[in-house]
Amino acid sequence: MNKQKFTSGFVSIIGRPNVGKSTLLNSIIGEKIVITSDKPQTTRNRIQGIHNIPGGQIVFIDTPGIHSGHSRLNRSMVDVARSAISGVDLLLLVVEATSAADPAFIQDVLGKVKIPVVLVINKIDLLSDKNLVLKKISDWAALHPFREIVPVSAGRNDGVDHLVSVVSGYLPEGPAMFPDDILTDMPEKFIVAEMIREKVFRLTRDEVPYSTAVVVESFIERENGVIAISAAIMLERATQKGIIIGSKGEMLKKIGSQARQDIERLLATRVYLELFVKVVENWSERPSKLRELGYE
């Protein structure tokens, strides 16, 4: 009796900032493993999400948005995104439904790409009727020989199952690369730090989120099962401390409270979260600090 073949592969999710790449990955995985916000350039690292399907395993790679980076941190983020274009089995290029088809962007990103590319047109719920969706598909199809074009609304989980089915058709035969009971290869401390950083992005204003990094200083499981976490919110300028801390410490409390709720869902246990603020002048331009934080 022939054993059914097992397929597996790596799939990179690429695109401009704020097109919904991280939301798409979370929707596929069915759990929040990547932070999201309405601000661009939220994702800074290459993050792998593991999705098991009948007879196969797909490792999706979320990446920072491809943009014109000026700071050393931004240039590092773009390098991470572009490096994810090679060495994978399939690319998902995500674009927004409300954005015009962009030949210059396609040439820049896909001009030398040899592997199959599936175009994902996200946020189709923002278009008023089906004819507009069909027009977008036609416009983008004229720019590159995409293997398929799949319209989705990742935020509403609309079309995501169909996208996974499409992706599965491009996987080579091979063994599972990860155990079937894990959702990501990123350590818990990394995800915890990202969840705190997400709340900074969502709750603070102007340039402050982009000058912020989070470092988990300690992560201790107590005898009663509570996990005690101490984390530093790192800023570039002392003048930003007042915004993060807020009047009578209210903003820092709000960041901590919202982050703790997400972390408790992630870890499935009670969490004691202590946050403090640290200023490291111009950290986003310092190679040693970027390496320490995992950005280079």
Coordinates of N, CA, C and O in Angstrom, one line a residue, residues 20-94:
G20 N -0.6 44.7 5.6 CA -1.3 43.6 6.3 C -0.6 42.3 6.3 O -1.3 41.2 6.5
K21 N 0.7 42.3 6.1 CA 1.4 41.0 6.1 C 1.3 40.3 7.4 O 1.1 39.0 7.5
S22 N 1.5 41.0 8.5 CA 1.5 40.3 9.9 C 0.1 39.9 10.2 O -0.1 38.8 10.8
T23 N -0.9 40.7 9.9 CA -2.3 40.3 10.1 C -2.6 39.0 9.3 O -3.3 38.1 9.8
L24 N -2.1 38.9 8.1 CA -2.3 37.8 7.3 C -1.7 36.5 7.9 O -2.3 35.5 8.0
L25 N -0.5 36.7 8.4 CA 0.2 35.5 9.1 C -0.6 35.1 10.3 O -0.9 33.9 10.5
N26 N -1.0 36.0 11.1 CA -1.8 35.7 12.3 C -3.1 35.0 11.9 O -3.5 34.0 12.6
S27 N -3.7 35.4 10.9 CA -5.0 34.8 10.4 C -4.8 33.4 9.9 O -5.5 32.5 10.2
I28 N -3.7 33.2 9.2 CA -3.3 31.8 8.7 C -3.1 30.9 9.9 O -3.6 29.7 10.0
I29 N -2.2 31.3 10.8 CA -1.8 30.5 12.0 C -3.0 30.3 12.9 O -3.1 29.2 13.6
G30 N -3.9 31.3 13.0 CA -5.0 31.2 13.9 C -4.7 31.6 15.3 O -5.5 31.5 16.2
E31 N -3.5 32.2 15.5 CA -3.1 32.8 16.8 C -2.3 34.0 16.6 O -1.7 34.1 15.5
K32 N -2.3 34.9 17.6 CA -1.5 36.1 17.4 C 0.0 35.8 17.8 O 0.4 35.7 18.9
I33 N 0.8 35.6 16.8 CA 2.3 35.4 17.0 C 3.1 36.6 16.5 O 4.3 36.7 16.8
V34 N 2.5 37.5 15.7 CA 3.2 38.6 15.2 C 2.4 39.9 15.6 O 1.1 39.9 15.5
I35 N 3.1 40.9 16.0 CA 2.4 42.1 16.4 C 1.9 42.9 15.2 O 2.4 42.8 14.1
T36 N 0.8 43.7 15.4 CA 0.3 44.5 14.4 C -0.1 45.9 14.9 O -0.3 46.1 16.1
S37 N -0.1 46.9 14.0 CA -0.6 48.2 14.4 C -1.0 48.9 13.1 O -0.7 48.4 12.0
D38 N -1.6 50.1 13.2 CA -2.0 50.8 12.0 C -0.8 51.7 11.5 O -1.0 52.5 10.6
K39 N 0.3 51.6 12.2 CA 1.5 52.4 11.8 C 2.4 51.5 11.0 O 2.5 50.3 11.2
P40 N 3.0 52.1 9.9 CA 3.9 51.3 9.1 C 5.2 50.9 9.8 O 5.5 51.5 10.9
Q41 N 5.9 49.9 9.3 CA 7.2 49.5 9.8 C 7.1 48.9 11.3 O 8.0 49.1 12.1
T42 N 5.9 48.3 11.6 CA 5.8 47.7 12.9 C 6.7 46.5 13.0 O 7.4 46.3 14.0
T43 N 6.7 45.6 12.0 CA 7.5 44.4 12.0 C 9.0 44.8 11.7 O 9.3 45.5 10.7
R44 N 9.9 44.3 12.6 CA 11.3 44.6 12.4 C 12.2 43.3 12.1 O 13.3 43.5 11.6
N45 N 11.6 42.2 12.4 CA 12.4 40.9 12.3 C 11.8 40.0 11.3 O 10.6 40.1 10.9
R46 N 12.5 39.0 10.9 CA 12.0 37.9 10.1 C 11.5 36.9 11.1 O 12.2 36.3 11.9
I47 N 10.1 36.6 11.0 CA 9.4 35.8 12.0 C 8.8 34.6 11.2 O 8.0 34.8 10.3
Q48 N 9.0 33.4 11.7 CA 8.4 32.2 11.1 C 7.2 31.7 11.8 O 7.2 31.6 13.0
G49 N 6.1 31.5 11.1 CA 4.9 30.9 11.6 C 4.7 29.5 11.0 O 4.8 29.4 9.7
I50 N 4.4 28.5 11.8 CA 4.3 27.2 11.3 C 2.9 26.7 11.2 O 2.1 26.8 12.2
H51 N 2.5 26.3 10.0 CA 1.0 26.0 9.8 C 1.0 24.6 9.2 O 1.5 24.3 8.2
N52 N 0.3 23.7 10.0 CA 0.2 22.3 9.6 C -1.1 22.1 8.8 O -2.2 22.6 9.3
I53 N -1.1 21.4 7.7 CA -2.2 21.0 6.9 C -2.2 19.5 6.8 O -1.2 18.9 7.0
P54 N -3.4 18.9 6.4 CA -3.4 17.5 6.1 C -2.3 17.1 5.1 O -2.4 17.6 3.9
G55 N -1.4 16.3 5.5 CA -0.4 15.8 4.5 C 0.7 16.8 4.3 O 1.5 16.7 3.3
G56 N 0.9 17.9 5.1 CA 1.9 18.9 4.8 C 2.1 19.9 5.9 O 1.4 19.9 6.9
Q57 N 3.2 20.6 5.8 CA 3.5 21.7 6.7 C 4.1 22.9 5.9 O 5.0 22.7 5.1
I58 N 3.5 24.1 6.2 CA 4.0 25.3 5.6 C 4.6 26.2 6.6 O 4.0 26.5 7.7
V59 N 5.8 26.6 6.3 CA 6.5 27.6 7.2 C 6.4 29.0 6.5 O 7.1 29.2 5.5
F60 N 5.6 29.8 7.1 CA 5.4 31.2 6.5 C 6.4 32.1 7.2 O 6.6 32.1 8.4
I61 N 7.0 33.0 6.4 CA 8.0 33.9 7.0 C 7.5 35.3 6.8 O 7.3 35.8 5.7
D62 N 7.2 36.0 7.9 CA 6.7 37.4 7.9 C 8.0 38.2 7.9 O 9.0 37.9 8.5
T63 N 7.9 39.3 7.2 CA 9.1 40.2 7.0 C 8.7 41.7 7.2 O 7.6 42.1 7.0
P64 N 9.7 42.5 7.5 CA 9.5 43.9 7.5 C 9.0 44.5 6.1 O 9.3 43.8 5.1
G65 N 8.3 45.6 6.1 CA 7.9 46.2 4.8 C 9.1 46.7 4.0 O 10.1 47.2 4.6
I66 N 9.1 46.5 2.7 CA 10.1 47.0 1.9 C 9.9 48.5 1.6 O 8.8 48.9 1.0
H67 N 10.8 49.3 2.0 CA 10.7 50.8 1.9 C 12.0 51.4 1.7 O 13.0 50.8 1.8
S68 N 12.0 52.7 1.6 CA 13.3 53.5 1.5 C 13.8 53.8 2.9 O 13.3 54.8 3.5
G69 N 14.7 53.0 3.4 CA 15.1 53.2 4.8 C 16.2 54.2 4.9 O 17.2 54.2 4.1
H70 N 16.1 55.1 5.9 CA 17.2 56.1 6.0 C 18.0 55.8 7.3 O 19.3 56.0 7.2
S71 N 17.4 55.5 8.4 CA 18.2 55.2 9.6 C 18.9 53.8 9.4 O 18.5 53.0 8.5
R72 N 19.9 53.5 10.2 CA 20.5 52.2 10.1 C 19.6 51.1 10.5 O 19.6 50.0 9.8
L73 N 18.7 51.3 11.4 CA 17.6 50.4 11.8 C 16.7 50.1 10.6 O 16.5 48.9 10.2
N74 N 16.3 51.1 9.9 CA 15.4 50.9 8.7 C 16.1 50.2 7.6 O 15.5 49.3 6.9
R75 N 17.4 50.5 7.4 CA 18.1 49.8 6.3 C 18.3 48.4 6.7 O 18.2 47.5 5.8
S76 N 18.5 48.1 7.9 CA 18.6 46.7 8.4 C 17.3 45.9 8.2 O 17.3 44.8 7.7
M77 N 16.2 46.6 8.4 CA 14.9 46.0 8.2 C 14.6 45.6 6.8 O 14.1 44.5 6.4
V78 N 15.0 46.5 5.9 CA 14.8 46.3 4.4 C 15.7 45.1 4.0 O 15.3 44.3 3.2
D79 N 17.0 45.1 4.5 CA 17.8 44.0 4.2 C 17.2 42.6 4.6 O 17.3 41.6 3.9
V80 N 16.6 42.6 5.8 CA 15.9 41.4 6.3 C 14.8 41.0 5.3 O 14.7 39.8 4.9
A81 N 14.0 42.0 4.9 CA 12.9 41.7 4.0 C 13.5 41.1 2.6 O 12.9 40.1 2.1
R82 N 14.5 41.8 2.1 CA 15.0 41.3 0.8 C 15.7 40.0 0.9 O 15.6 39.2 -0.1
S83 N 16.3 39.7 2.0 CA 17.0 38.4 2.1 C 16.0 37.3 2.1 O 16.3 36.1 1.8
A84 N 14.7 37.5 2.5 CA 13.7 36.5 2.6 C 13.1 36.2 1.2 O 12.3 35.2 1.1
I85 N 13.6 36.9 0.2 CA 13.1 36.6 -1.2 C 13.8 35.4 -1.8 O 13.2 34.7 -2.6
S86 N 15.0 35.1 -1.3 CA 15.7 34.0 -1.8 C 15.7 32.8 -0.8 O 15.4 33.0 0.4
G87 N 15.9 31.6 -1.3 CA 16.0 30.4 -0.5 C 14.7 29.9 0.0 O 14.6 29.2 1.0
V88 N 13.6 30.3 -0.6 CA 12.2 29.8 -0.2 C 11.6 29.1 -1.4 O 12.1 29.2 -2.6
D89 N 10.5 28.4 -1.2 CA 9.8 27.7 -2.3 C 8.8 28.6 -3.0 O 8.4 28.3 -4.1
L90 N 8.3 29.6 -2.3 CA 7.2 30.4 -2.9 C 7.2 31.8 -2.2 O 7.5 31.9 -1.1
L91 N 6.9 32.8 -3.0 CA 6.7 34.2 -2.5 C 5.2 34.5 -2.5 O 4.5 34.3 -3.5
L92 N 4.8 35.1 -1.4 CA 3.5 35.8 -1.4 C 3.8 37.3 -1.4 O 4.3 37.8 -0.4
L93 N 3.4 38.0 -2.4 CA 3.6 39.4 -2.5 C 2.2 40.0 -2.1 O 1.2 39.8 -2.8
V94 N 2.2 40.8 -1.0 CA 0.9 41.3 -0.5 C 0.9 42.8 -0.9 O 1.8 43.6 -0.7

